[in-house]
PDB file of C-alpha atoms in Angstrom:
ATOM      1  CA  UNK A 984      31.889   7.707  -3.141  1.00  0.00           C
ATOM      2  CA  UNK A 985      35.070   4.973  -4.126  1.00  0.00           C
ATOM      3  CA  UNK A 986      35.800   3.819  -7.743  1.00  0.00           C
ATOM      4  CA  UNK A 987      37.812   0.469  -7.524  1.00  0.00           C
ATOM      5  CA  UNK A 988      40.548   0.234 -10.064  1.00  0.00           C
ATOM      6  CA  UNK A 989      40.619  -3.673  -9.880  1.00  0.00           C
ATOM      7  CA  UNK A 990      37.268  -5.063  -8.738  1.00  0.00           C
ATOM      8  CA  UNK A 991      36.640  -8.576  -7.231  1.00  0.00           C
ATOM      9  CA  UNK A 992      33.238  -9.652  -7.107  1.00  0.00           C
ATOM     10  CA  UNK A 993      32.777 -10.918  -3.165  1.00  0.00           C
ATOM     11  CA  UNK A 994      29.400 -11.255  -2.709  1.00  0.00           C
ATOM     12  CA  UNK A 995      25.700 -10.508  -3.936  1.00  0.00           C
ATOM     13  CA  UNK A 996      23.028  -9.794  -1.721  1.00  0.00           C
ATOM     14  CA  UNK A 997      19.998 -11.303  -1.898  1.00  0.00           C
ATOM     15  CA  UNK A 998      16.603 -10.670   0.201  1.00  0.00           C
ATOM     16  CA  UNK A 999      16.087  -9.283   3.313  1.00  0.00           C
ATOM     17  CA  UNK A1000      16.353 -10.911   6.822  1.00  0.00           C
ATOM     18  CA  UNK A1001      14.164 -10.388   9.374  1.00  0.00           C
ATOM     19  CA  UNK A1002      12.998  -6.869  10.563  1.00  0.00           C
ATOM     20  CA  UNK A1003      16.292  -5.531  12.200  1.00  0.00           C
ATOM     21  CA  UNK A1004      18.070  -4.434   8.858  1.00  0.00           C
ATOM     22  CA  UNK A1005      19.685  -8.082   7.869  1.00  0.00           C
ATOM     23  CA  UNK A1006      20.338  -9.590   4.336  1.00  0.00           C
ATOM     24  CA  UNK A1007      21.333 -12.830   3.215  1.00  0.00           C
ATOM     25  CA  UNK A1008      23.886 -12.925   0.881  1.00  0.00           C
ATOM     26  CA  UNK A1009      26.011 -15.193  -1.356  1.00  0.00           C
ATOM     27  CA  UNK A1010      30.043 -15.060  -0.104  1.00  0.00           C
ATOM     28  CA  UNK A1011      32.036 -15.886  -3.180  1.00  0.00           C
ATOM     29  CA  UNK A1012      34.927 -17.007  -0.656  1.00  0.00           C
ATOM     30  CA  UNK A1013      36.325 -20.445   0.993  1.00  0.00           C
ATOM     31  CA  UNK A1014      35.131 -19.340   4.238  1.00  0.00           C
ATOM     32  CA  UNK A1015      31.556 -16.624   3.643  1.00  0.00           C
ATOM     33  CA  UNK A1016      31.749 -15.789   7.394  1.00  0.00           C
ATOM     34  CA  UNK A1017      35.565 -14.245   6.886  1.00  0.00           C
ATOM     35  CA  UNK A1018      33.878 -11.621   4.462  1.00  0.00           C
ATOM     36  CA  UNK A1019      34.303  -9.213   7.054  1.00  0.00           C
ATOM     37  CA  UNK A1020      37.682  -9.870   7.145  1.00  0.00           C
ATOM     38  CA  UNK A1021      38.403  -8.208   3.685  1.00  0.00           C
ATOM     39  CA  UNK A1022      37.433  -4.482   5.174  1.00  0.00           C
ATOM     40  CA  UNK A1023      35.064  -2.294   3.388  1.00  0.00           C
ATOM     41  CA  UNK A1024      33.137  -3.566   0.828  1.00  0.00           C
ATOM     42  CA  UNK A1025      31.764  -1.510  -2.277  1.00  0.00           C
ATOM     43  CA  UNK A1026      29.065  -1.558  -4.468  1.00  0.00           C
ATOM     44  CA  UNK A1027      30.276  -0.172  -8.474  1.00  0.00           C
ATOM     45  CA  UNK A1028      27.793   2.904  -7.764  1.00  0.00           C
ATOM     46  CA  UNK A1029      30.298   4.060  -5.284  1.00  0.00           C
ATOM     47  CA  UNK A1030      28.477   3.132  -2.083  1.00  0.00           C
ATOM     48  CA  UNK A1031      30.436   1.147   0.876  1.00  0.00           C
ATOM     49  CA  UNK A1032      29.450  -0.922   3.368  1.00  0.00           C
ATOM     50  CA  UNK A1033      30.535  -1.648   6.924  1.00  0.00           C
ATOM     51  CA  UNK A1034      29.901  -5.144   7.899  1.00  0.00           C
ATOM     52  CA  UNK A1035      28.963  -5.312  11.819  1.00  0.00           C
ATOM     53  CA  UNK A1036      27.518  -8.995  12.087  1.00  0.00           C
ATOM     54  CA  UNK A1037      27.606 -11.946  10.198  1.00  0.00           C
ATOM     55  CA  UNK A1038      26.668 -15.329  10.458  1.00  0.00           C
ATOM     56  CA  UNK A1039      25.818 -18.485   8.141  1.00  0.00           C
ATOM     57  CA  UNK A1040      22.362 -20.319   7.622  1.00  0.00           C
ATOM     58  CA  UNK A1041      22.398 -22.970   5.487  1.00  0.00           C
ATOM     59  CA  UNK A1042      23.913 -22.077   1.954  1.00  0.00           C
ATOM     60  CA  UNK A1043      24.136 -18.336   2.552  1.00  0.00           C
ATOM     61  CA  UNK A1044      25.594 -15.920   5.543  1.00  0.00           C
ATOM     62  CA  UNK A1045      23.105 -13.379   7.144  1.00  0.00           C
ATOM     63  CA  UNK A1046      25.264  -9.773   7.516  1.00  0.00           C
ATOM     64  CA  UNK A1047      24.375  -6.311   8.934  1.00  0.00           C
ATOM     65  CA  UNK A1048      26.010  -3.290   8.142  1.00  0.00           C
ATOM     66  CA  UNK A1049      26.110  -0.338   9.289  1.00  0.00           C
ATOM     67  CA  UNK A1050      23.471   2.146   8.984  1.00  0.00           C
ATOM     68  CA  UNK A1051      20.961   0.130   7.522  1.00  0.00           C
ATOM     69  CA  UNK A1052      18.577  -0.492  10.380  1.00  0.00           C
ATOM     70  CA  UNK A1053      15.641  -1.759   9.149  1.00  0.00           C
ATOM     71  CA  UNK A1054      13.663  -3.707   6.605  1.00  0.00           C
ATOM     72  CA  UNK A1055      13.235  -1.212   4.118  1.00  0.00           C
ATOM     73  CA  UNK A1056      16.431  -0.137   3.765  1.00  0.00           C
ATOM     74  CA  UNK A1057      17.561  -4.233   3.986  1.00  0.00           C
ATOM     75  CA  UNK A1058      15.095  -4.965   0.727  1.00  0.00           C
ATOM     76  CA  UNK A1059      16.437  -2.375  -1.134  1.00  0.00           C
ATOM     77  CA  UNK A1060      19.724  -3.600  -1.626  1.00  0.00           C
ATOM     78  CA  UNK A1061      18.184  -7.005  -2.743  1.00  0.00           C
ATOM     79  CA  UNK A1062      20.426  -7.882  -6.018  1.00  0.00           C
ATOM     80  CA  UNK A1063      23.678  -5.795  -5.075  1.00  0.00           C
ATOM     81  CA  UNK A1064      26.660  -7.116  -6.037  1.00  0.00           C
ATOM     82  CA  UNK A1065      29.703  -6.236  -3.237  1.00  0.00           C
ATOM     83  CA  UNK A1066      33.303  -5.650  -4.553  1.00  0.00           C
ATOM     84  CA  UNK A1067      36.727  -5.281  -3.111  1.00  0.00           C
ATOM     85  CA  UNK A1068      40.129  -3.798  -4.329  1.00  0.00           C
ATOM     86  CA  UNK A1069      42.364  -6.524  -5.554  1.00  0.00           C
ATOM     87  CA  UNK A1070      45.064  -5.600  -3.676  1.00  0.00           C
ATOM     88  CA  UNK A1071      43.276  -5.914  -0.662  1.00  0.00           C
ATOM     89  CA  UNK A1072      43.148 -10.155  -1.166  1.00  0.00           C
ATOM     90  CA  UNK A1073      46.154 -11.734   1.003  1.00  0.00           C
ATOM     91  CA  UNK A1074      48.928 -13.102  -1.983  1.00  0.00           C
ATOM     92  CA  UNK A1075      51.133 -13.939   1.322  1.00  0.00           C
ATOM     93  CA  UNK A1076      48.667 -17.101   2.489  1.00  0.00           C
ATOM     94  CA  UNK A1077      48.363 -18.552  -1.541  1.00  0.00           C
ATOM     95  CA  UNK A1078      50.603 -21.507  -2.557  1.00  0.00           C
ATOM     96  CA  UNK A1079      52.950 -21.370  -5.286  1.00  0.00           C
ATOM     97  CA  UNK A1080      50.478 -23.210  -7.471  1.00  0.00           C
ATOM     98  CA  UNK A1081      47.374 -21.038  -6.359  1.00  0.00           C
ATOM     99  CA  UNK A1082      45.972 -17.849  -7.642  1.00  0.00           C
ATOM    100  CA  UNK A1083      42.758 -15.891  -7.910  1.00  0.00           C
ATOM    101  CA  UNK A1084      40.552 -16.527 -10.603  1.00  0.00           C
ATOM    102  CA  UNK A1085      40.509 -12.317 -10.886  1.00  0.00           C
ATOM    103  CA  UNK A1086      44.406 -12.672 -11.688  1.00  0.00           C
ATOM    104  CA  UNK A1087      43.433 -15.129 -14.913  1.00  0.00           C
ATOM    105  CA  UNK A1088      41.641 -12.368 -16.733  1.00  0.00           C
ATOM    106  CA  UNK A1089      43.988 -10.841 -19.151  1.00  0.00           C
ATOM    107  CA  UNK A1090      45.803 -13.547 -19.640  1.00  0.00           C
ATOM    108  CA  UNK A1091      46.705 -14.754 -23.223  1.00  0.00           C
ATOM    109  CA  UNK A1092      46.509 -18.514 -24.434  1.00  0.00           C
ATOM    110  CA  UNK A1093      49.322 -20.007 -26.004  1.00  0.00           C
ATOM    111  CA  UNK A1094      49.942 -23.732 -27.139  1.00  0.00           C
ATOM    112  CA  UNK A1095      54.100 -24.998 -27.221  1.00  0.00           C
ATOM    113  CA  UNK A1096      54.556 -23.624 -30.589  1.00  0.00           C
ATOM    114  CA  UNK A1097      53.775 -19.912 -29.635  1.00  0.00           C
ATOM    115  CA  UNK A1098      50.289 -20.230 -31.501  1.00  0.00           C
ATOM    116  CA  UNK A1099      47.340 -17.642 -29.318  1.00  0.00           C
ATOM    117  CA  UNK A1100      44.210 -18.756 -28.807  1.00  0.00           C
ATOM    118  CA  UNK A1101      42.950 -15.343 -27.348  1.00  0.00           C
ATOM    119  CA  UNK A1102      42.840 -13.778 -23.751  1.00  0.00           C
ATOM    120  CA  UNK A1103      41.251 -14.796 -21.238  1.00  0.00           C
ATOM    121  CA  UNK A1104      37.593 -12.587 -20.680  1.00  0.00           C
ATOM    122  CA  UNK A1105      36.021 -14.335 -17.870  1.00  0.00           C
ATOM    123  CA  UNK A1106      35.710 -17.661 -15.397  1.00  0.00           C
ATOM    124  CA  UNK A1107      32.612 -19.571 -14.759  1.00  0.00           C
ATOM    125  CA  UNK A1108      31.871 -22.270 -13.234  1.00  0.00           C
ATOM    126  CA  UNK A1109      28.188 -23.758 -14.143  1.00  0.00           C
ATOM    127  CA  UNK A1110      28.185 -26.791 -12.085  1.00  0.00           C
ATOM    128  CA  UNK A1111      30.394 -29.320 -13.683  1.00  0.00           C
ATOM    129  CA  UNK A1112      33.630 -27.452 -13.207  1.00  0.00           C
ATOM    130  CA  UNK A1113      35.537 -24.398 -14.128  1.00  0.00           C
ATOM    131  CA  UNK A1114      35.259 -23.052 -17.407  1.00  0.00           C
ATOM    132  CA  UNK A1115      38.190 -20.280 -18.754  1.00  0.00           C
ATOM    133  CA  UNK A1116      36.677 -17.669 -21.487  1.00  0.00           C
ATOM    134  CA  UNK A1117      39.005 -17.241 -24.696  1.00  0.00           C
ATOM    135  CA  UNK A1118      38.059 -14.401 -26.939  1.00  0.00           C
ATOM    136  CA  UNK A1119      40.511 -13.577 -29.634  1.00  0.00           C
ATOM    137  CA  UNK A1120      40.516 -10.803 -32.341  1.00  0.00           C
ATOM    138  CA  UNK A1121      37.553 -10.827 -34.665  1.00  0.00           C
ATOM    139  CA  UNK A1122      36.200 -14.211 -33.316  1.00  0.00           C
ATOM    140  CA  UNK A1123      33.248 -15.361 -30.812  1.00  0.00           C
ATOM    141  CA  UNK A1124      34.173 -16.189 -27.081  1.00  0.00           C
ATOM    142  CA  UNK A1125      35.013 -19.754 -27.052  1.00  0.00           C
ATOM    143  CA  UNK A1126      34.942 -21.636 -23.437  1.00  0.00           C
ATOM    144  CA  UNK A1127      37.383 -24.368 -22.695  1.00  0.00           C
ATOM    145  CA  UNK A1128      37.852 -26.502 -19.667  1.00  0.00           C
ATOM    146  CA  UNK A1129      40.528 -25.263 -16.692  1.00  0.00           C
ATOM    147  CA  UNK A1130      41.976 -28.567 -15.710  1.00  0.00           C
ATOM    148  CA  UNK A1131      45.401 -29.368 -15.501  1.00  0.00           C
ATOM    149  CA  UNK A1132      45.091 -31.427 -19.242  1.00  0.00           C
ATOM    150  CA  UNK A1133      43.512 -28.562 -20.831  1.00  0.00           C
ATOM    151  CA  UNK A1134      46.000 -25.385 -18.847  1.00  0.00           C
ATOM    152  CA  UNK A1135      49.585 -26.638 -18.570  1.00  0.00           C
ATOM    153  CA  UNK A1136      51.310 -23.651 -16.785  1.00  0.00           C
ATOM    154  CA  UNK A1137      50.214 -20.306 -16.130  1.00  0.00           C
ATOM    155  CA  UNK A1138      52.834 -17.690 -15.770  1.00  0.00           C
ATOM    156  CA  UNK A1139      51.004 -14.434 -14.342  1.00  0.00           C
ATOM    157  CA  UNK A1140      54.808 -12.513 -14.487  1.00  0.00           C
ATOM    158  CA  UNK A1141      54.231 -13.174 -18.393  1.00  0.00           C
ATOM    159  CA  UNK A1142      50.983 -12.453 -18.911  1.00  0.00           C
ATOM    160  CA  UNK A1143      50.043 -16.071 -20.750  1.00  0.00           C
ATOM    161  CA  UNK A1144      48.673 -19.368 -20.113  1.00  0.00           C
ATOM    162  CA  UNK A1145      50.309 -22.523 -21.888  1.00  0.00           C
ATOM    163  CA  UNK A1146      47.301 -24.698 -22.966  1.00  0.00           C
ATOM    164  CA  UNK A1147      46.921 -28.137 -24.948  1.00  0.00           C
ATOM    165  CA  UNK A1148      45.100 -27.086 -27.842  1.00  0.00           C
ATOM    166  CA  UNK A1149      43.663 -30.919 -28.253  1.00  0.00           C
ATOM    167  CA  UNK A1150      42.653 -31.640 -24.312  1.00  0.00           C
ATOM    168  CA  UNK A1151      41.190 -27.847 -24.609  1.00  0.00           C
ATOM    169  CA  UNK A1152      38.566 -28.959 -26.991  1.00  0.00           C
ATOM    170  CA  UNK A1153      40.020 -26.248 -29.764  1.00  0.00           C
ATOM    171  CA  UNK A1154      40.760 -28.864 -32.225  1.00  0.00           C
ATOM    172  CA  UNK A1155      39.303 -31.685 -32.983  1.00  0.00           C
ATOM    173  CA  UNK A1156      42.185 -33.815 -34.584  1.00  0.00           C
ATOM    174  CA  UNK A1157      45.897 -33.415 -33.995  1.00  0.00           C
ATOM    175  CA  UNK A1158      47.205 -33.079 -37.490  1.00  0.00           C
ATOM    176  CA  UNK A1159      44.790 -29.734 -37.409  1.00  0.00           C
ATOM    177  CA  UNK A1160      47.377 -28.236 -34.954  1.00  0.00           C
ATOM    178  CA  UNK A1161      49.753 -27.428 -37.689  1.00  0.00           C
ATOM    179  CA  UNK A1162      47.176 -26.176 -39.458  1.00  0.00           C
ATOM    180  CA  UNK A1163      45.627 -23.547 -37.252  1.00  0.00           C
ATOM    181  CA  UNK A1164      47.004 -19.938 -37.559  1.00  0.00           C
ATOM    182  CA  UNK A1165      45.318 -17.559 -35.347  1.00  0.00           C
ATOM    183  CA  UNK A1166      44.090 -15.413 -38.069  1.00  0.00           C
ATOM    184  CA  UNK A1167      42.729 -17.862 -40.294  1.00  0.00           C
ATOM    185  CA  UNK A1168      39.833 -20.663 -38.592  1.00  0.00           C
ATOM    186  CA  UNK A1169      40.195 -23.511 -39.710  1.00  0.00           C
ATOM    187  CA  UNK A1170      37.775 -25.082 -42.379  1.00  0.00           C
ATOM    188  CA  UNK A1171      34.855 -27.905 -41.521  1.00  0.00           C
ATOM    189  CA  UNK A1172      34.658 -30.299 -43.457  1.00  0.00           C
TER     190      UNK A1172
END
């Protein structure tokens, strides 16, 4: 049983494929067939999975794991999410302006005046572009576009994002920026 300190979701297992214990899986890697390059995959219940074979099939990969040898065992894995430890991701391959989405969670979103708009609690893609979920104390979560216009700078070492609240849709009028404080929500007219 392995408990991950900083898990990163790598794949979600779908249905069984064939009779030999293979499963279809949705890989969240740039190259879906590279899923096995990160070492053993882990479920949140502590199980570890070693990939023996992997191949692409349309928009999923077909995977055979060690110890999963028949269709019944494969069907039991349906819906299981597989993770790796964040430290297993290769940082040396990243460019200066590249990062992993997992590294964004926990960063504080601030504007150029130092006003905090909350902390990044999730990164989502519903098909129309990436969104950051911001949650401030006592506030409901808000989604902002993860674009160059909305997110001006990412400083992982300082733990902050520099955002443009107008471009991010957090304020409607530039004059409202001077009135906004993190403790007092703006009033509707």
